[in-house]
Short mmCIF file of N, CA, C and O in Angstrom, two decimals:
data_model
loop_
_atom_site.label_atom_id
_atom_site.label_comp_id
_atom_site.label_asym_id
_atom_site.label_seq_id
_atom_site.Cartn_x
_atom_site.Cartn_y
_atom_site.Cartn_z
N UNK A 1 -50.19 -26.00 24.02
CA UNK A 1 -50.98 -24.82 24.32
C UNK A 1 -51.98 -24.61 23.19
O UNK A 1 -51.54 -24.58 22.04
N UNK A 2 -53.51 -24.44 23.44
CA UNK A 2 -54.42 -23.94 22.77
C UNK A 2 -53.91 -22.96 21.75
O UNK A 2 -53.24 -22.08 22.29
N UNK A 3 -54.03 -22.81 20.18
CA UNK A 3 -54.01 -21.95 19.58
C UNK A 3 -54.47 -20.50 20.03
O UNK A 3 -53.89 -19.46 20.34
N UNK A 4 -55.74 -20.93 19.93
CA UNK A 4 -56.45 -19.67 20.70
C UNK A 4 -55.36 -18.56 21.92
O UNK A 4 -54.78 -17.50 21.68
N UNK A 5 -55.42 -19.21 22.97
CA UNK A 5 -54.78 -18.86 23.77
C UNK A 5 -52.55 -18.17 23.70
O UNK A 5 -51.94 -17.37 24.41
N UNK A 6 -52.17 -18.91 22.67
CA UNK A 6 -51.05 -18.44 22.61
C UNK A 6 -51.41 -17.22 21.54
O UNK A 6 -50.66 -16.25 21.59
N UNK A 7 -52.62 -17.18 20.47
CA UNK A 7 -52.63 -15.87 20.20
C UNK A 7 -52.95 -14.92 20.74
O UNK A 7 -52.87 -13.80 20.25
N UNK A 8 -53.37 -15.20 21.84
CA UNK A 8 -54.27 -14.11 22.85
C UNK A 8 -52.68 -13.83 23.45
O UNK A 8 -52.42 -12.66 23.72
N UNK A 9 -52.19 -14.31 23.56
CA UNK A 9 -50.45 -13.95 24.34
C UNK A 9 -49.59 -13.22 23.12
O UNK A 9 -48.66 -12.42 23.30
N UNK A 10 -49.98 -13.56 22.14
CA UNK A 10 -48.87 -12.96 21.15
C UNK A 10 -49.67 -11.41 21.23
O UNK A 10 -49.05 -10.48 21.74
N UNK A 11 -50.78 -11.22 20.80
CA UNK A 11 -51.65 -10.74 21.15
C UNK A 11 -50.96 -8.96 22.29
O UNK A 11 -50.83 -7.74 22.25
N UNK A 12 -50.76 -10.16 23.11
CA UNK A 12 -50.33 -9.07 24.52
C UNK A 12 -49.33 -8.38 24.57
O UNK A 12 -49.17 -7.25 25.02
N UNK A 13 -48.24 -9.54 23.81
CA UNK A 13 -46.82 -9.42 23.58
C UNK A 13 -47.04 -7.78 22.75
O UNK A 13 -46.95 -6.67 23.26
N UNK A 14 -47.29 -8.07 21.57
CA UNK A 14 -47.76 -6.42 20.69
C UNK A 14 -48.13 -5.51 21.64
O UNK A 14 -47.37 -4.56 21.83
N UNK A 15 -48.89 -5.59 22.12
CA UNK A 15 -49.39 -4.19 22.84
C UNK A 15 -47.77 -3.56 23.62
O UNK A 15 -47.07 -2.55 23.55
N UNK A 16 -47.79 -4.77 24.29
CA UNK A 16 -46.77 -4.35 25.27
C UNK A 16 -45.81 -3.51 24.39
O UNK A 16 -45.67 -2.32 24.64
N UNK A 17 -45.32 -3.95 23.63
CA UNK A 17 -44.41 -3.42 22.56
C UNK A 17 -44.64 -1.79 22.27
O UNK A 17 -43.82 -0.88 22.18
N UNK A 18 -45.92 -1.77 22.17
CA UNK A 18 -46.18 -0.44 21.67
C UNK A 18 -45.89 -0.02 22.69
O UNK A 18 -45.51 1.07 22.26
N UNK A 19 -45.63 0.09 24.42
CA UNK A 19 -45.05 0.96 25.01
C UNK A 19 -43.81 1.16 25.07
O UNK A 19 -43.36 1.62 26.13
N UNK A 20 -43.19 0.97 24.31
CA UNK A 20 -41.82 1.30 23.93
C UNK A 20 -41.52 2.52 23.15
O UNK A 20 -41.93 3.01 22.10
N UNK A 21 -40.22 2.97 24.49
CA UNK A 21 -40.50 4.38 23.43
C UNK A 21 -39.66 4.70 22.21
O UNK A 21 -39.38 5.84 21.84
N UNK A 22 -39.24 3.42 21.54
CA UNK A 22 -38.48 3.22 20.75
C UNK A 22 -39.51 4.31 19.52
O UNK A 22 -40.70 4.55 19.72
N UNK A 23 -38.76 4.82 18.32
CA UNK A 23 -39.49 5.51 17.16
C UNK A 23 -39.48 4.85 16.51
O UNK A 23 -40.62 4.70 16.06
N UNK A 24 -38.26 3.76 15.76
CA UNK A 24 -37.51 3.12 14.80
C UNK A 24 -38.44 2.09 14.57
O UNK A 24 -38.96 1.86 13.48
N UNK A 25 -38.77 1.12 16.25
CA UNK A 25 -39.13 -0.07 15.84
C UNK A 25 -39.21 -0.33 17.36
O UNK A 25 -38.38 -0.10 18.24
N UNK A 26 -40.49 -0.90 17.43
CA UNK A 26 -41.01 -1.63 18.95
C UNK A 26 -41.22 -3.05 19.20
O UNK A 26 -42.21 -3.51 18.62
N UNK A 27 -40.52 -3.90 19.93
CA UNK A 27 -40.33 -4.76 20.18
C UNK A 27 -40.71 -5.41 21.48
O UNK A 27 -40.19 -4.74 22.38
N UNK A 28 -41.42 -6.46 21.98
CA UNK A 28 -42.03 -6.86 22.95
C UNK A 28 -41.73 -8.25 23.04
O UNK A 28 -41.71 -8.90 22.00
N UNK A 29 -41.48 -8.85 24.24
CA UNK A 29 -41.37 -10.09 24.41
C UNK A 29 -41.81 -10.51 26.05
O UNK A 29 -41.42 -10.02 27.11
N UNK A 30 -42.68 -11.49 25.83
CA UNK A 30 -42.99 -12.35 27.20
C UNK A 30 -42.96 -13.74 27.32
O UNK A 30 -43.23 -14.57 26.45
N UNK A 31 -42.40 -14.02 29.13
CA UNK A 31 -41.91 -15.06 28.68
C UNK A 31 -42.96 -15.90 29.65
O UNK A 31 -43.50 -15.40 30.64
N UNK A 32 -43.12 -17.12 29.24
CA UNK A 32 -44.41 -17.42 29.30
C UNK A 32 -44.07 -18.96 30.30
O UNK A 32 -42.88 -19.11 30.58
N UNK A 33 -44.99 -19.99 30.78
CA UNK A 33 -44.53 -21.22 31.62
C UNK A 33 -45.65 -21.47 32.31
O UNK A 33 -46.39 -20.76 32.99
N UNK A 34 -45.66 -23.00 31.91
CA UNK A 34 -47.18 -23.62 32.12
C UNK A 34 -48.29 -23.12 31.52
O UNK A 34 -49.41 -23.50 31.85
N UNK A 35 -48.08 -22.26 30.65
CA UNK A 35 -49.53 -21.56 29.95
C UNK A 35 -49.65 -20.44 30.76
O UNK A 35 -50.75 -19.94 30.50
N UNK A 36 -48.90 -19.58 31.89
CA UNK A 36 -49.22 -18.22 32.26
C UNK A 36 -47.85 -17.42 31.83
O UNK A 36 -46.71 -17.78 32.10
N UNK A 37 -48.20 -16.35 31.17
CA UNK A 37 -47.42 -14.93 31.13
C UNK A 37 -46.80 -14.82 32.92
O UNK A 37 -47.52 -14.85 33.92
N UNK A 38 -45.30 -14.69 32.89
CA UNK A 38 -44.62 -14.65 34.26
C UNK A 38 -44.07 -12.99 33.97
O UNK A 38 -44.40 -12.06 34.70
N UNK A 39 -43.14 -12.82 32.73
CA UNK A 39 -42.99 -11.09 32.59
C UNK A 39 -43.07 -10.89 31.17
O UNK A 39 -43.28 -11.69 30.26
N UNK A 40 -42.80 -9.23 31.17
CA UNK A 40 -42.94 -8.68 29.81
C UNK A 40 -41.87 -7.90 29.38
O UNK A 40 -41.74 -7.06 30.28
N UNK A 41 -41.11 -7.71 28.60
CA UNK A 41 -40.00 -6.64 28.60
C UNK A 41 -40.37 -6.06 26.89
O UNK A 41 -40.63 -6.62 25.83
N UNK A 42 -40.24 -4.91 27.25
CA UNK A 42 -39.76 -3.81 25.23
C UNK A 42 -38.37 -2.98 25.12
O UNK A 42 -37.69 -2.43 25.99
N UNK A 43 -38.27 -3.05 24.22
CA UNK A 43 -36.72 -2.37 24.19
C UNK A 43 -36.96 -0.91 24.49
O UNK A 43 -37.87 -0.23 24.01
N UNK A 44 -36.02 -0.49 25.38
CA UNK A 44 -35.79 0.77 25.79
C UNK A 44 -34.50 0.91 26.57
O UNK A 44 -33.60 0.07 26.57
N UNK A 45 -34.49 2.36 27.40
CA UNK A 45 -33.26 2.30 28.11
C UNK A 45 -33.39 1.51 29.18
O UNK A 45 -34.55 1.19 29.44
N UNK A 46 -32.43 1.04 29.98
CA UNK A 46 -32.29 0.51 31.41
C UNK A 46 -33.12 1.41 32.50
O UNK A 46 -33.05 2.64 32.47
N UNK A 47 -33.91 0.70 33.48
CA UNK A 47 -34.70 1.20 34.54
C UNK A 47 -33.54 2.42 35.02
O UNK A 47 -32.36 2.17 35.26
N UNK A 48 -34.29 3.95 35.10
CA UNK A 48 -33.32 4.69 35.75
C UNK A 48 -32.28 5.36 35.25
O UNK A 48 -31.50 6.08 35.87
N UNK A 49 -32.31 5.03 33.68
CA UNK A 49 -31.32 6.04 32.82
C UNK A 49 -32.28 7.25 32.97
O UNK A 49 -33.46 7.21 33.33
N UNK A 50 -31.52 8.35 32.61
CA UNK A 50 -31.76 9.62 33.23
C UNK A 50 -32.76 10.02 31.88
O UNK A 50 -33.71 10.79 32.05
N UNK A 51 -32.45 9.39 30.42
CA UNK A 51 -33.75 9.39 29.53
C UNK A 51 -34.03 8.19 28.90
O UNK A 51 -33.23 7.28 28.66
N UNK A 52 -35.37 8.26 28.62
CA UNK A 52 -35.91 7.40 27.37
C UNK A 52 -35.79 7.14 26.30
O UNK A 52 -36.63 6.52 25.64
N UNK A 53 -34.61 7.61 25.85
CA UNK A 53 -34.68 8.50 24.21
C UNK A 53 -33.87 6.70 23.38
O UNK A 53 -32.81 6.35 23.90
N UNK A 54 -34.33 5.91 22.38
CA UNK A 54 -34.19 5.20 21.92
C UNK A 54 -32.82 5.44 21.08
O UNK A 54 -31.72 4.95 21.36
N UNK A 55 -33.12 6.34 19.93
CA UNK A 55 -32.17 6.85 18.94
C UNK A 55 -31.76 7.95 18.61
O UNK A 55 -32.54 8.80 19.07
N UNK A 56 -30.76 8.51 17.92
CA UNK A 56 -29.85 9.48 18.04
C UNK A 56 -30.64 10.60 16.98
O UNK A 56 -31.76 10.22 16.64
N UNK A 57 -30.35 11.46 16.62
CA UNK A 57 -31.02 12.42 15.66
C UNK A 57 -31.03 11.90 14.34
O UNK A 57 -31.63 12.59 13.51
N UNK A 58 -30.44 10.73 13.90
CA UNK A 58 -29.99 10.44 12.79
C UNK A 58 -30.63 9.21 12.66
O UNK A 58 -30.62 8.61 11.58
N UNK A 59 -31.31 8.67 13.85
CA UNK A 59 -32.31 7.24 13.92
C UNK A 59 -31.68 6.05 14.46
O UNK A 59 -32.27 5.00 14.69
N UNK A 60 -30.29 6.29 14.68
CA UNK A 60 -29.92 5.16 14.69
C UNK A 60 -30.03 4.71 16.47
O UNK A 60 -30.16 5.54 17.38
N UNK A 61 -29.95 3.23 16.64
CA UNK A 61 -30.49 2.94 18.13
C UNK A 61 -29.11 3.00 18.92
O UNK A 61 -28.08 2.44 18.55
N UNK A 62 -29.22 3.64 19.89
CA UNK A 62 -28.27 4.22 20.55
C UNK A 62 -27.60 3.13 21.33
O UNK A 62 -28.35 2.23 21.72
N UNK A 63 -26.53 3.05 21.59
CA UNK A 63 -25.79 1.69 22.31
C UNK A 63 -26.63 1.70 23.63
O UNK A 63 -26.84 0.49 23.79
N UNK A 64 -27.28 2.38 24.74
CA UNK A 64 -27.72 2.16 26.15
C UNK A 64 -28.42 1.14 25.96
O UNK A 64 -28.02 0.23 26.68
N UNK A 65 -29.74 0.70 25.01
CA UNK A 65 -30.78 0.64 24.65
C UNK A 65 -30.64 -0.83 25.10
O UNK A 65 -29.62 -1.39 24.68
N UNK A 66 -31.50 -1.58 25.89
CA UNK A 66 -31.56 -2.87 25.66
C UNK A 66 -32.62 -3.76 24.95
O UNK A 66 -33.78 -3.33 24.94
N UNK A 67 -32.46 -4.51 24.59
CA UNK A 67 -33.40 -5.63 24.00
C UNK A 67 -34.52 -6.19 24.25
O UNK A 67 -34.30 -6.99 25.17
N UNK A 68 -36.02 -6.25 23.85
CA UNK A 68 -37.23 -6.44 24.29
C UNK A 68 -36.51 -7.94 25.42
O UNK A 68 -36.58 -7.90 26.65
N UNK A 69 -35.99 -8.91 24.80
CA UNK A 69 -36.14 -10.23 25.41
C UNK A 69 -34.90 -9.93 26.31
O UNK A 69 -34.91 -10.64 27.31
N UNK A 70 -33.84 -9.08 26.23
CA UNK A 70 -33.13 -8.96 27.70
C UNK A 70 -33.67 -8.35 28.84
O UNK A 70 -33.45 -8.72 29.99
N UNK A 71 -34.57 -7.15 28.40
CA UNK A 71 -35.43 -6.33 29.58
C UNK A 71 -36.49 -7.19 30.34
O UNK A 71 -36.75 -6.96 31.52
N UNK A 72 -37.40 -8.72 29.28
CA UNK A 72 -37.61 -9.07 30.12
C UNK A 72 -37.16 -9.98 30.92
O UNK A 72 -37.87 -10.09 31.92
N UNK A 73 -35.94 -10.93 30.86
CA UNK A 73 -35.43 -11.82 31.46
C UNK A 73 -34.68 -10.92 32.70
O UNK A 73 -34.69 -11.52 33.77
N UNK A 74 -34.12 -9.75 32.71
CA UNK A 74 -33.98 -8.91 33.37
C UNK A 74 -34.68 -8.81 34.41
O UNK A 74 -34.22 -8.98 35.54
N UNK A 75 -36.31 -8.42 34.07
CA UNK A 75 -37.09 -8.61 35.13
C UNK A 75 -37.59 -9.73 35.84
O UNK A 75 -38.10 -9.61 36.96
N UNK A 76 -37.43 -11.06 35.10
CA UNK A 76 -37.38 -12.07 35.69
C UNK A 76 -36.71 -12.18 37.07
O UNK A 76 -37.40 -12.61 37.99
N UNK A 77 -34.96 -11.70 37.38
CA UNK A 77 -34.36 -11.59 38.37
C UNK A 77 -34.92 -11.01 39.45
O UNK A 77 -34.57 -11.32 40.59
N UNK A 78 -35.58 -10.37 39.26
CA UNK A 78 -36.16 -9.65 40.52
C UNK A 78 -37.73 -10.55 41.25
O UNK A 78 -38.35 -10.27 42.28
N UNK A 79 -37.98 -11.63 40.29
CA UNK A 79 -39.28 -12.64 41.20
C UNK A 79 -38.58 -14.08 41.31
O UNK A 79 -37.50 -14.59 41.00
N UNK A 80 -39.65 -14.43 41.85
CA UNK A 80 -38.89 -16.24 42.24
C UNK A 80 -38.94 -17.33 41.14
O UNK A 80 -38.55 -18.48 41.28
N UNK A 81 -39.57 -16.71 39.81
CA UNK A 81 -39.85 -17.93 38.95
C UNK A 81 -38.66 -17.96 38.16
O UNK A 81 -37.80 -17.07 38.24
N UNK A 82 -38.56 -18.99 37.36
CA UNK A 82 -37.47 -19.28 36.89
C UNK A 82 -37.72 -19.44 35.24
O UNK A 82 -38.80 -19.88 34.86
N UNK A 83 -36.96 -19.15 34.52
CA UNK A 83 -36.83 -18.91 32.79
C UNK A 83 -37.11 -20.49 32.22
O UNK A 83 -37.97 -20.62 31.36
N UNK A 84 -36.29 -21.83 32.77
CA UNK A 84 -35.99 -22.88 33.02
C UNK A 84 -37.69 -23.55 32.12
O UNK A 84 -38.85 -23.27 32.40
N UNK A 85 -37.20 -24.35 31.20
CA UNK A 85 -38.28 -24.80 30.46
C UNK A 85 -39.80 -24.10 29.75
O UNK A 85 -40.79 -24.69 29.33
N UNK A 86 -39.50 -22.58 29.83
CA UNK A 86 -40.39 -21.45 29.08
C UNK A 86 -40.32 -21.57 28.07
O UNK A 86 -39.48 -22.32 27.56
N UNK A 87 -41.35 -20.73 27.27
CA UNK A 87 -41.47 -19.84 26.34
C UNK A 87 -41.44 -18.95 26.05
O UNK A 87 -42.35 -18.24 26.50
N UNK A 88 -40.48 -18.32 25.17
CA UNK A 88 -40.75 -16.74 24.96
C UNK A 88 -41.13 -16.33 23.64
O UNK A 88 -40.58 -16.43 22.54
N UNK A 89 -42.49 -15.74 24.15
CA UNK A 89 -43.23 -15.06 22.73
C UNK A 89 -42.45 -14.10 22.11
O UNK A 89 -41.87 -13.70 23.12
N UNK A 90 -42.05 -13.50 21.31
CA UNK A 90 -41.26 -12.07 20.73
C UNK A 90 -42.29 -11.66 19.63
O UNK A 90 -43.20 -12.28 19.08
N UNK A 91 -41.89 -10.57 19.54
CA UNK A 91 -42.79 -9.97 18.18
C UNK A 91 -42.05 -9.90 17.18
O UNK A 91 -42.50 -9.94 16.04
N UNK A 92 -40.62 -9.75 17.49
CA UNK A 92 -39.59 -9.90 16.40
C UNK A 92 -38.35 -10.98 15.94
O UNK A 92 -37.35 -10.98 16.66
N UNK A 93 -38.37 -11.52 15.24
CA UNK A 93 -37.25 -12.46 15.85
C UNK A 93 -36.13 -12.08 16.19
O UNK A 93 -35.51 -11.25 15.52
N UNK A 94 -35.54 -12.77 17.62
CA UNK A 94 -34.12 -12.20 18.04
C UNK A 94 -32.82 -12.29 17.26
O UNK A 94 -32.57 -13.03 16.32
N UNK A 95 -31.68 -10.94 18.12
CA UNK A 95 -30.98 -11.10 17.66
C UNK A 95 -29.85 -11.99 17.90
O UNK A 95 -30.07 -12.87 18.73
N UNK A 96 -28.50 -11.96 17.28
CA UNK A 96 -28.00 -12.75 17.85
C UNK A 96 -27.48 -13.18 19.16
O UNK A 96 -27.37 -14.31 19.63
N UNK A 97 -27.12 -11.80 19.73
CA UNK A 97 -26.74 -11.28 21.22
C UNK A 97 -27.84 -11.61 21.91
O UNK A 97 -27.62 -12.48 22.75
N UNK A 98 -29.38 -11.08 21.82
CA UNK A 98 -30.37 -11.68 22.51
C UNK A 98 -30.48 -13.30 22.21
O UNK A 98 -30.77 -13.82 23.28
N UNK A 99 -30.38 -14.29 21.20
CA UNK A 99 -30.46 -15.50 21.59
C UNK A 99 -29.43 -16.12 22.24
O UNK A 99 -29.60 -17.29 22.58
N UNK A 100 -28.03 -15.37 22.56
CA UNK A 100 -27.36 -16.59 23.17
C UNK A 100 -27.78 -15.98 24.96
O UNK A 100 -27.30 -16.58 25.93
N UNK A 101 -28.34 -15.24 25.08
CA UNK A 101 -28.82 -14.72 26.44
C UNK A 101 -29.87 -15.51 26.63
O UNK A 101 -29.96 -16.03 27.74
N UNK A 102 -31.14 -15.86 25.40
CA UNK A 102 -31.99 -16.82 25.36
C UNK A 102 -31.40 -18.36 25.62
O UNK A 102 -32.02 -19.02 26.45
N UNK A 103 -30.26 -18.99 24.98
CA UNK A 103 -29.95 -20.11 25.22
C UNK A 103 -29.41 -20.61 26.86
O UNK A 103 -29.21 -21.75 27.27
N UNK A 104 -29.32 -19.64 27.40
CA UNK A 104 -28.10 -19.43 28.64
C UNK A 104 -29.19 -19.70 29.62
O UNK A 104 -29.05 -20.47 30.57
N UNK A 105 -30.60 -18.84 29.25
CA UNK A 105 -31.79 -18.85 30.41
C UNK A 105 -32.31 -20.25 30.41
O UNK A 105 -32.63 -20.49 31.58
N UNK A 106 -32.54 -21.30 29.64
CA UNK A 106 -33.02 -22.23 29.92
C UNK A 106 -34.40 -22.38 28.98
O UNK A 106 -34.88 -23.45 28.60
N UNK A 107 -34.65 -21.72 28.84
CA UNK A 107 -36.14 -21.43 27.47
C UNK A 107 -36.08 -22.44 26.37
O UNK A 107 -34.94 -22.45 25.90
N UNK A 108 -36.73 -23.13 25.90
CA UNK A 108 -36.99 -23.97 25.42
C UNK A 108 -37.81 -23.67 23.99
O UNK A 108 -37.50 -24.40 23.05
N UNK A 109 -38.71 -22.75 23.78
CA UNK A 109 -39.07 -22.67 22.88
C UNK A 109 -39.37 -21.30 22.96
O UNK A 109 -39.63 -20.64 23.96
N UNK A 110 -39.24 -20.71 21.00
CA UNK A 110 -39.13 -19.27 21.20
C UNK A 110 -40.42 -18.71 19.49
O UNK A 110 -40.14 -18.61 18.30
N UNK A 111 -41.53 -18.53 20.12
CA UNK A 111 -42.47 -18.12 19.22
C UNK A 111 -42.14 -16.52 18.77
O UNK A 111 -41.88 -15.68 19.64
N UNK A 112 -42.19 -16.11 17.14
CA UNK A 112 -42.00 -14.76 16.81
C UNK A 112 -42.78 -14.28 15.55
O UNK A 112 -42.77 -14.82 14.44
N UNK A 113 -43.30 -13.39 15.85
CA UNK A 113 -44.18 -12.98 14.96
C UNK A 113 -43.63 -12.74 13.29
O UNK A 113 -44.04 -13.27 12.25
N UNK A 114 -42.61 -11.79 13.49
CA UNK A 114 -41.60 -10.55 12.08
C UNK A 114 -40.69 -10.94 12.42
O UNK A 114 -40.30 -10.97 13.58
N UNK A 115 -39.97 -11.45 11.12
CA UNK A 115 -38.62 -11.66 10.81
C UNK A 115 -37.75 -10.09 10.70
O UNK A 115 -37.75 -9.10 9.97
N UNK A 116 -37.18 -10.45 11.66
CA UNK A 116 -35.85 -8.85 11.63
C UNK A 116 -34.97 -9.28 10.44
O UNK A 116 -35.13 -10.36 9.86
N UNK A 117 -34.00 -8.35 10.11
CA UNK A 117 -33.56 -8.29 8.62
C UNK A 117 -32.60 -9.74 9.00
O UNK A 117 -32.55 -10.70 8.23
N UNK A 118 -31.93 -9.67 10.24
CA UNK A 118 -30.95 -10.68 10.29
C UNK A 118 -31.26 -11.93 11.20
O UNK A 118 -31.52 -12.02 12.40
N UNK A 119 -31.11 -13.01 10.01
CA UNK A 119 -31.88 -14.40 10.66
C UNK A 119 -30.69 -15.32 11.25
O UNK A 119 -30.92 -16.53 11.25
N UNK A 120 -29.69 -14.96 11.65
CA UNK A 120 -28.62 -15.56 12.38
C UNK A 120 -29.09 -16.24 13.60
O UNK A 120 -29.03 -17.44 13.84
N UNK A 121 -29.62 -15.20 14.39
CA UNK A 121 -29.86 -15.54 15.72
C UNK A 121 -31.06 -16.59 15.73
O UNK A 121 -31.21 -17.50 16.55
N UNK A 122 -31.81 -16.32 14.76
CA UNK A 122 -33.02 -17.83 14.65
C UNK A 122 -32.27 -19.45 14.35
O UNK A 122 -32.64 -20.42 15.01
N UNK A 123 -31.11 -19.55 13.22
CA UNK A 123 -29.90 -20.03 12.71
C UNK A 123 -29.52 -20.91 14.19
O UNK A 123 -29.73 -22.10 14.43
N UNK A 124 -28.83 -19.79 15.12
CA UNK A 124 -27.95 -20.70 16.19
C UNK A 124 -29.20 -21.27 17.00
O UNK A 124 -29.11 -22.49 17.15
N UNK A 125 -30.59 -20.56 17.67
CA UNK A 125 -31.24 -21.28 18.28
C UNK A 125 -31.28 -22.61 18.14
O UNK A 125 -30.89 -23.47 18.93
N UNK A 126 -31.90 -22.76 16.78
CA UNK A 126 -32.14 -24.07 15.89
C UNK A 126 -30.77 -25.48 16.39
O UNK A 126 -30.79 -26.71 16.41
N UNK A 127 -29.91 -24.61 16.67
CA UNK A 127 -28.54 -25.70 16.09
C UNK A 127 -28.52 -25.92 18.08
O UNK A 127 -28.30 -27.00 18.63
N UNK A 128 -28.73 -24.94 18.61
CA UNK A 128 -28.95 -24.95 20.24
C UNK A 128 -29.81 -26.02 20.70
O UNK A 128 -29.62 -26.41 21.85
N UNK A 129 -30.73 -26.57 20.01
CA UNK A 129 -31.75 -27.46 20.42
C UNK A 129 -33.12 -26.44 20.62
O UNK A 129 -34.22 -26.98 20.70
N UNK A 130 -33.03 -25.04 20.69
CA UNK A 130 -34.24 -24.89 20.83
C UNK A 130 -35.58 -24.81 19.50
O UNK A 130 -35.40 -24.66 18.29
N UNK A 131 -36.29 -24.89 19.91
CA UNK A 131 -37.66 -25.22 19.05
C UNK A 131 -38.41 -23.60 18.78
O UNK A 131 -39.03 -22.93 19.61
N UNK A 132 -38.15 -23.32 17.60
CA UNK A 132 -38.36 -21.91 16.93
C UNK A 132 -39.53 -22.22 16.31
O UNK A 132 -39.89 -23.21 15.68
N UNK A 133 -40.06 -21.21 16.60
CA UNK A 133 -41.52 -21.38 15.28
C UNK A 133 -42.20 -19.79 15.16
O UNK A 133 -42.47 -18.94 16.01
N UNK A 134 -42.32 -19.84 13.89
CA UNK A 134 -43.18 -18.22 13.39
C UNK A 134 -44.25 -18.74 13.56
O UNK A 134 -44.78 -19.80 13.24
N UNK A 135 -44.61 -17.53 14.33
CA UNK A 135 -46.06 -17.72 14.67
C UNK A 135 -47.45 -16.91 13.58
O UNK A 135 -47.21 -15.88 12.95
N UNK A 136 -48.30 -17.33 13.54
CA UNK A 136 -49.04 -17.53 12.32
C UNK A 136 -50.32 -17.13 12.96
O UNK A 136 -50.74 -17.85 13.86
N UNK A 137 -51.15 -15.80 12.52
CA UNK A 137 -52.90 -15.66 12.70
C UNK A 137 -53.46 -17.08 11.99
O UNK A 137 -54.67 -17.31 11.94
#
């Protein structure tokens, strides 16, 4: 894939992020195949929780809350394309719970902007066979 073009996706990935109504920290991930964006997911509550509310009075992220890269593989289920030899852009690198959900989908390579405090989940990808790379302006 064109440089150009996967920054124009990382690019997207951010925005998306910012609609998250997370306070703490916004997170965006899309997962990408053949060179087109298929979905987008940011961490928030599950479609249909009765609120939006990320974290507790005290900041901390509330157990409902799911994961930029589970919300969008999530929405994956609901179209006909398949995860199966993708990419998923993230803005953050995943965690560990989100990469073995990443290894399970079939994704192949996983571009991320910001290192989150805990680099475990980058760790098992690696040892998974998949092809990690920080992505770079």
């Amino acid at each position: 894939m064109k440089k150009l073009y996967l920054d124009a996706l990382m690019d997207m990935t951010e925005r998306f992020a910012q609609t998250s109504a997370a306070t703490k920290l916004k997170v965006g991930a899309c997962l990408v195949k053949n060179e087109n964006p298929i979905c987008f997911g940011v961490n928030g509550t599950p479609p249909g929780w009765p609120s939006n509310v990320c974290e507790d009075e005290y900041g901390n992220t509330l157990p409902e809350v799911l994961h930029a890269e589970v919300q969008c593989l999530n929405k994956l289920r609901k179209i006909s394309e398949t995860s199966i030899g993708g990419m998923l852009l993230i803005t953050h690198s995943p965690c560990i719970k989100c990469c073995r959900e990443i290894v399970d989908s079939g994704i192949i390579k996983v571009v991320y902007k910001y290192e989150y405090r805990d680099m475990t989940g980058i760790q098992y990808l690696k040892q998974k066979g998949i092809e990690v790379v920080k992505w770079e302006p």
